[in-house]
Short mmCIF file of C-alpha atoms and ligand atoms in Angstrom, two decimals:
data_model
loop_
_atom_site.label_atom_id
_atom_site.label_comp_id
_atom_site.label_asym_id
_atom_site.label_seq_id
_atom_site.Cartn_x
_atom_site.Cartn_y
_atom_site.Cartn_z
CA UNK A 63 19.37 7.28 33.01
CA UNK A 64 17.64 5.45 35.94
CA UNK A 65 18.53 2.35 37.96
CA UNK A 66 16.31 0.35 35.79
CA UNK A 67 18.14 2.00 32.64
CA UNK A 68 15.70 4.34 31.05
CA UNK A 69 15.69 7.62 30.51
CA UNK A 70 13.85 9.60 33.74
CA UNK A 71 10.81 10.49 31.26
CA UNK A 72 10.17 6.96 30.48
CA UNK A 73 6.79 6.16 32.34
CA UNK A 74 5.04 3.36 30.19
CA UNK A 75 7.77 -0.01 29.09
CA UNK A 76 5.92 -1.80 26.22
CA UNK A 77 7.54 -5.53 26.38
CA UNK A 78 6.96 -7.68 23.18
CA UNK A 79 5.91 -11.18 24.08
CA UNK A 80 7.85 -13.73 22.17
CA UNK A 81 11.69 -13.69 22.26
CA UNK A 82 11.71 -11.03 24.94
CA UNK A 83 9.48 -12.09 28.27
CA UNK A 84 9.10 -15.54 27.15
CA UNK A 85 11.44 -17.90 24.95
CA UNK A 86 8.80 -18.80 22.70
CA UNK A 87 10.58 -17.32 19.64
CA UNK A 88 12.12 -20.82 19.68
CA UNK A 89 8.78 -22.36 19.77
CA UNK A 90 7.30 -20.29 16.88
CA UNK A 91 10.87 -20.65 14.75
CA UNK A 92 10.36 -24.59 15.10
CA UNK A 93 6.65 -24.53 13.70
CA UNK A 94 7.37 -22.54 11.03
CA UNK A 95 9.78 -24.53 9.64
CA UNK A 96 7.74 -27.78 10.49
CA UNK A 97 4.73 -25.65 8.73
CA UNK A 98 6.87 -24.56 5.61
CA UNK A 99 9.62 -27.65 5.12
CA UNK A 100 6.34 -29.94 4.63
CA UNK A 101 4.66 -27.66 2.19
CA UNK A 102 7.82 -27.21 0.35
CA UNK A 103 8.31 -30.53 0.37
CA UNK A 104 4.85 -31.77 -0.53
CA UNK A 105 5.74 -29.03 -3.48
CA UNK A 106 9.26 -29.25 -4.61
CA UNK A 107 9.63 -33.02 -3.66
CA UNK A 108 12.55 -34.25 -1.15
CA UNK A 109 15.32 -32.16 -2.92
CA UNK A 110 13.19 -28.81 -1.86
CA UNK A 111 14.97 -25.86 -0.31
CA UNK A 112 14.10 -25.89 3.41
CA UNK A 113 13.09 -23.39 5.50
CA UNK A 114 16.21 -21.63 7.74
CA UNK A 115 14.86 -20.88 11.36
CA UNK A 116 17.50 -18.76 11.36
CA UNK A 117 18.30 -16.56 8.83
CA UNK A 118 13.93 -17.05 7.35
CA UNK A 119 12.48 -16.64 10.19
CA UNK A 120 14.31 -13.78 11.22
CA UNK A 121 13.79 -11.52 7.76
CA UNK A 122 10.38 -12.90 6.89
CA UNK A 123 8.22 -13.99 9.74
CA UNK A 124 9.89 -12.92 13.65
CA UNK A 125 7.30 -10.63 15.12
CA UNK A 126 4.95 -10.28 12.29
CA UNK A 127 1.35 -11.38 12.77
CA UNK A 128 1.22 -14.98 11.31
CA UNK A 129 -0.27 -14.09 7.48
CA UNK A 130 1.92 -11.40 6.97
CA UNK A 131 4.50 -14.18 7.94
CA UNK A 132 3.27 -16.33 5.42
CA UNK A 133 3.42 -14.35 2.37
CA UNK A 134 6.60 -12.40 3.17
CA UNK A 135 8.57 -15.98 3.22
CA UNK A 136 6.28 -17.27 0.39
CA UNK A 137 7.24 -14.02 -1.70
CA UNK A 138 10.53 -14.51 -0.82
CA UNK A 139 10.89 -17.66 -2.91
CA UNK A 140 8.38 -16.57 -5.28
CA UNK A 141 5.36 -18.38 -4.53
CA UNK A 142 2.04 -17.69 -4.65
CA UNK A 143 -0.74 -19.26 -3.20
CA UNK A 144 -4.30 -18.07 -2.75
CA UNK A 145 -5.23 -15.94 0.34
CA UNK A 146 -8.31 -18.66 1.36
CA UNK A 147 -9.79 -17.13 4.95
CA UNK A 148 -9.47 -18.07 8.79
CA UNK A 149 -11.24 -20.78 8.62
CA UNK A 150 -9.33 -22.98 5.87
CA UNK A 151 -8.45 -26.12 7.93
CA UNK A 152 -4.94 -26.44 8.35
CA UNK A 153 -4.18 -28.77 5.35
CA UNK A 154 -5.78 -26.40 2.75
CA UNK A 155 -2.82 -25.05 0.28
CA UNK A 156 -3.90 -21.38 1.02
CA UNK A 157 -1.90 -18.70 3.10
CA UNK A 158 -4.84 -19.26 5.60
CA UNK A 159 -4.50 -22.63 5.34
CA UNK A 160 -0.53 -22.59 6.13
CA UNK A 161 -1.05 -20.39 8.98
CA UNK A 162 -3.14 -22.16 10.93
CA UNK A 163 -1.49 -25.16 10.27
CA UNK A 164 1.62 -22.94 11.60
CA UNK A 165 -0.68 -21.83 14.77
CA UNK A 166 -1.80 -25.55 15.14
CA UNK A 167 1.88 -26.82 15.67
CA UNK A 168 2.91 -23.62 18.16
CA UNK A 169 0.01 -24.69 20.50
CA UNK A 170 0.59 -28.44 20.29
CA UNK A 171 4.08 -27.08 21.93
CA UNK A 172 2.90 -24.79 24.36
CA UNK A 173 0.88 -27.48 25.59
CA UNK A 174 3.38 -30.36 25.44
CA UNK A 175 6.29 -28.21 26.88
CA UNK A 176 4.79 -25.61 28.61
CA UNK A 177 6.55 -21.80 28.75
CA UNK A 178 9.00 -20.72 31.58
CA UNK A 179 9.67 -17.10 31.61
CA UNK A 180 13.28 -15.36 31.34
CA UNK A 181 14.42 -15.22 34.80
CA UNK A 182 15.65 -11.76 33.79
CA UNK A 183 12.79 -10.35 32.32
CA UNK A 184 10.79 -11.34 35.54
CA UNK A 185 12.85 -9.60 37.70
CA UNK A 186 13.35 -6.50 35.32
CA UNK A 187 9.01 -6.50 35.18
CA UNK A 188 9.39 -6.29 39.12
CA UNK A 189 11.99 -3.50 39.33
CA UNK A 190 10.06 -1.42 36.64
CA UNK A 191 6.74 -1.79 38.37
CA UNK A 192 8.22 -1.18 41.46
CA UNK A 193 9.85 2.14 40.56
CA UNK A 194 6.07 3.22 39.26
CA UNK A 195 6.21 2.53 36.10
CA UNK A 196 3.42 1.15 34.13
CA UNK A 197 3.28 -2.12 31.44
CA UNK A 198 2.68 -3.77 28.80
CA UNK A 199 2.65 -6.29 26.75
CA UNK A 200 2.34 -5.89 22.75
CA UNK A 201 3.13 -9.38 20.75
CA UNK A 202 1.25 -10.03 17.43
CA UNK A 203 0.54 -13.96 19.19
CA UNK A 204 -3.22 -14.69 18.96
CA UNK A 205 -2.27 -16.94 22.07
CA UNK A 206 -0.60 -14.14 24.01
CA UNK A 207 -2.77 -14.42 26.89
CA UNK A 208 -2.30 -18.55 26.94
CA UNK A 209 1.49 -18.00 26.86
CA UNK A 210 1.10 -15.15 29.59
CA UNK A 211 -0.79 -17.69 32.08
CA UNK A 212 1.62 -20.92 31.29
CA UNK A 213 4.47 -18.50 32.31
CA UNK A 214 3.04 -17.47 35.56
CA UNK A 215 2.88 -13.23 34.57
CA UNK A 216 0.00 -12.18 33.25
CA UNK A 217 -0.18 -10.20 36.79
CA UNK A 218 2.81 -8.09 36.38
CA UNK A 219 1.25 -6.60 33.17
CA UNK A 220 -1.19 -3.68 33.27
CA UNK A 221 -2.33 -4.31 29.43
CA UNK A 222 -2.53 -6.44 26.49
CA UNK A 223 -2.62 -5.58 22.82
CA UNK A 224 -2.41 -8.65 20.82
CA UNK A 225 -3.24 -10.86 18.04
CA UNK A 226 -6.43 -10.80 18.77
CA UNK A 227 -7.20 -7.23 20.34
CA UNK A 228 -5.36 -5.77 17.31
CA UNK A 229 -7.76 -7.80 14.76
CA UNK A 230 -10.78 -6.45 17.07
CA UNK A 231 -9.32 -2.78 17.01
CA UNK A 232 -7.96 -3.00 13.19
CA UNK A 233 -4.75 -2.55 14.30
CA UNK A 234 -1.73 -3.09 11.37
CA UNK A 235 0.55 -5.46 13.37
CA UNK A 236 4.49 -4.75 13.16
CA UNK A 237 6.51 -3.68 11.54
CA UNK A 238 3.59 -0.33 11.42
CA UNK A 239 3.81 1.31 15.14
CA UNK A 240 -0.19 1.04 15.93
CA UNK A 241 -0.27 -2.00 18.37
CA UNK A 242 2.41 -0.29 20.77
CA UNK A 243 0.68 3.48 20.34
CA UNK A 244 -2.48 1.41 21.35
CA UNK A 245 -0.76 0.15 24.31
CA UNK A 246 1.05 3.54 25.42
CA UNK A 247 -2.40 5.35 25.27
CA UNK A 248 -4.01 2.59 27.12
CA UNK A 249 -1.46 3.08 29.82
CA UNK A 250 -2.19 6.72 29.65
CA UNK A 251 0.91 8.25 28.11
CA UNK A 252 1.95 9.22 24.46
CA UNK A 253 4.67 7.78 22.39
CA UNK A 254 7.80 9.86 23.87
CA UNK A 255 6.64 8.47 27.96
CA UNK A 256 7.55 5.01 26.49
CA UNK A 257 9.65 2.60 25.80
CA UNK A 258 9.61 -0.01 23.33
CA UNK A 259 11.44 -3.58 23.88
CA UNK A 260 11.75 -5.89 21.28
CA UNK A 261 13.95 -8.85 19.91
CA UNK A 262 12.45 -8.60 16.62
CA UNK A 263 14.07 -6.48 13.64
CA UNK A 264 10.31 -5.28 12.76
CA UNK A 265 9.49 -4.62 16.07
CA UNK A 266 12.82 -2.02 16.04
CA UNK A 267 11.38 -0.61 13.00
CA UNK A 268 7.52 -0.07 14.67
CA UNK A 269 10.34 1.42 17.43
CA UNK A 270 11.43 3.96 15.58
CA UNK A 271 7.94 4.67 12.91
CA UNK A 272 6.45 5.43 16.05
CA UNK A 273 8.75 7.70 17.70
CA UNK A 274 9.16 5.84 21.27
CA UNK A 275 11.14 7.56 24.09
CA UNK A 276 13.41 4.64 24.26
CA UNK A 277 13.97 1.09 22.14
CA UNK A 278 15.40 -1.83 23.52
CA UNK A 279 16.94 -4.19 21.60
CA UNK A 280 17.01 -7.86 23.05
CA UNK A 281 19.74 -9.66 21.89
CA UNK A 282 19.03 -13.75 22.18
CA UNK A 283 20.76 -15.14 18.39
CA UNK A 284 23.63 -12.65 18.04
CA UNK A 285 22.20 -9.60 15.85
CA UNK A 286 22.87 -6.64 17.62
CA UNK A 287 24.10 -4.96 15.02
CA UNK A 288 21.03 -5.65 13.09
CA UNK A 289 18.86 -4.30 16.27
CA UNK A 290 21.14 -1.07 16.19
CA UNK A 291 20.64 -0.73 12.28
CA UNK A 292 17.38 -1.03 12.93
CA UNK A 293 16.73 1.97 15.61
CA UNK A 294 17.57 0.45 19.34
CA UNK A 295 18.93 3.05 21.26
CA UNK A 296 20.47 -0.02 23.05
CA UNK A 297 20.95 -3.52 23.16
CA UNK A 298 20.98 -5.74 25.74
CA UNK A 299 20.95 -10.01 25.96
CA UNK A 300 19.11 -10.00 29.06
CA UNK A 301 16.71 -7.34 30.27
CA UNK A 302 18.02 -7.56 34.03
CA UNK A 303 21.36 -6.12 32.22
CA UNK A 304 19.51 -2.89 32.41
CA UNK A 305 18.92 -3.27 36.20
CA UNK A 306 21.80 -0.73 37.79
CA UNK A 307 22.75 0.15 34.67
CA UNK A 308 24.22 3.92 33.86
CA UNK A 309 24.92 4.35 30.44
MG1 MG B 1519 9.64 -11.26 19.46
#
């Protein structure tokens, strides 16, 4: 292992976005449930079954790109509702529709509250970059780049595959591997040069589909076992934990 706690092989760190440089998981866990308790509602009338930004959000919708989101929780309670298309405005009873309603709410808080980084996953993007390594950073957000800018660290990342790049690219978004075997090979290196960190139970599954060097597990709501069930090779709470690390 290194200082910054990889193994010495490790050239390329692929950082997911939400949940692990930025604390926006929050942000997205409170519009879904403002998204989905108001549908449910509107549905099931006031005695409906809300929407747990816990225990939801983390099997259905955490890390997956927004529709998939949609219809895994929607399945999961055995609705359907028709697919509609990007641009169904945000009140339209659709999956489109629910999404961007979802999206619509997430950027309302961005803009209200504005995004602070983790101090620790500043300073562990510093250390890695300056021991030579390259990264980048692979989130299935369509507003990766705002979220990037309101936190101040756009800079300290070499390349972006996101929501967006990954619809341009047809890219299958997480739990499939593709977005962060995009962003190794855009760095230059192939799957076993780089590591994978993620807070996201998918994200440890694209981990391991894909056959990364290394997986992080970040550790911010107390699943670690999950993250370790799920392929991390470790799991940390805050990515400066790995600074000086040996083991
Ligand atoms: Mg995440």
């Amino acid at each position: 292992m290194t200082e910054i706690g990889l193994p010495s092989g490790v050239r390329a760190c692929l950082f997911d976005l939400d949940g692990v440089l930025t604390p926006t998981a929050l942000v997205h866990a409170a519009a879904w449930k403002e998204t989905f308790d108001d549908f449910l509602r509107e549905r099931d009338g006031d005695g409906f079954r809300p929407f747990d930004a816990t225990a939801d959000y983390d099997e259905y919708v955490d890390g997956r790109p927004r529709a998939d989101g949609v219809r895994s929780f929607l399945a999961s309670r055995h609705i359907e509702l028709p697919e509609g298309d990007d641009e169904d405005p945000p009140d339209k009873q659709t999956v489109h529709g629910l999404g961007n309603r979802k999206n619509d709410a997430v950027l309302e808080k961005i803009r209200t509250q504005g995004v602070k980084p983790y101090p620790g996953s500043v300073r562990y993007l510093e250390a890695v970059r300056a021991a030579g390594l390259r990264t980048a950073v692979v989130s299935s957000s369509a507003n990766c780049r705002d979220v990037l800018v309101s936190a101040g660290i756009e800079h300290l990342l070499d390349v972006r595959v996101d929501g967006a790049t990954a619809k341009e690219r047809h890219l299958p978004g997480k739990p499939h591997p593709d977005t962060f075997l995009a962003a190794a090979a855009d760095l230059g290196f192939d799957a076993a040069r780089a590591a994978v960190f993620e807070d996201a139970l998918v994200g440890m599954d694209a981990g391991r589909a894909g056959h990364f060097g290394f997986v992080v597990g970040v550790d911010r709501v107390g699943q670690a076992a999950a993250l370790r069930q799920h392929g991390a090779d470790t799991v940390v709470e805050d990515l400066a934990d790995l600074i000086g690390a040996t083991a």
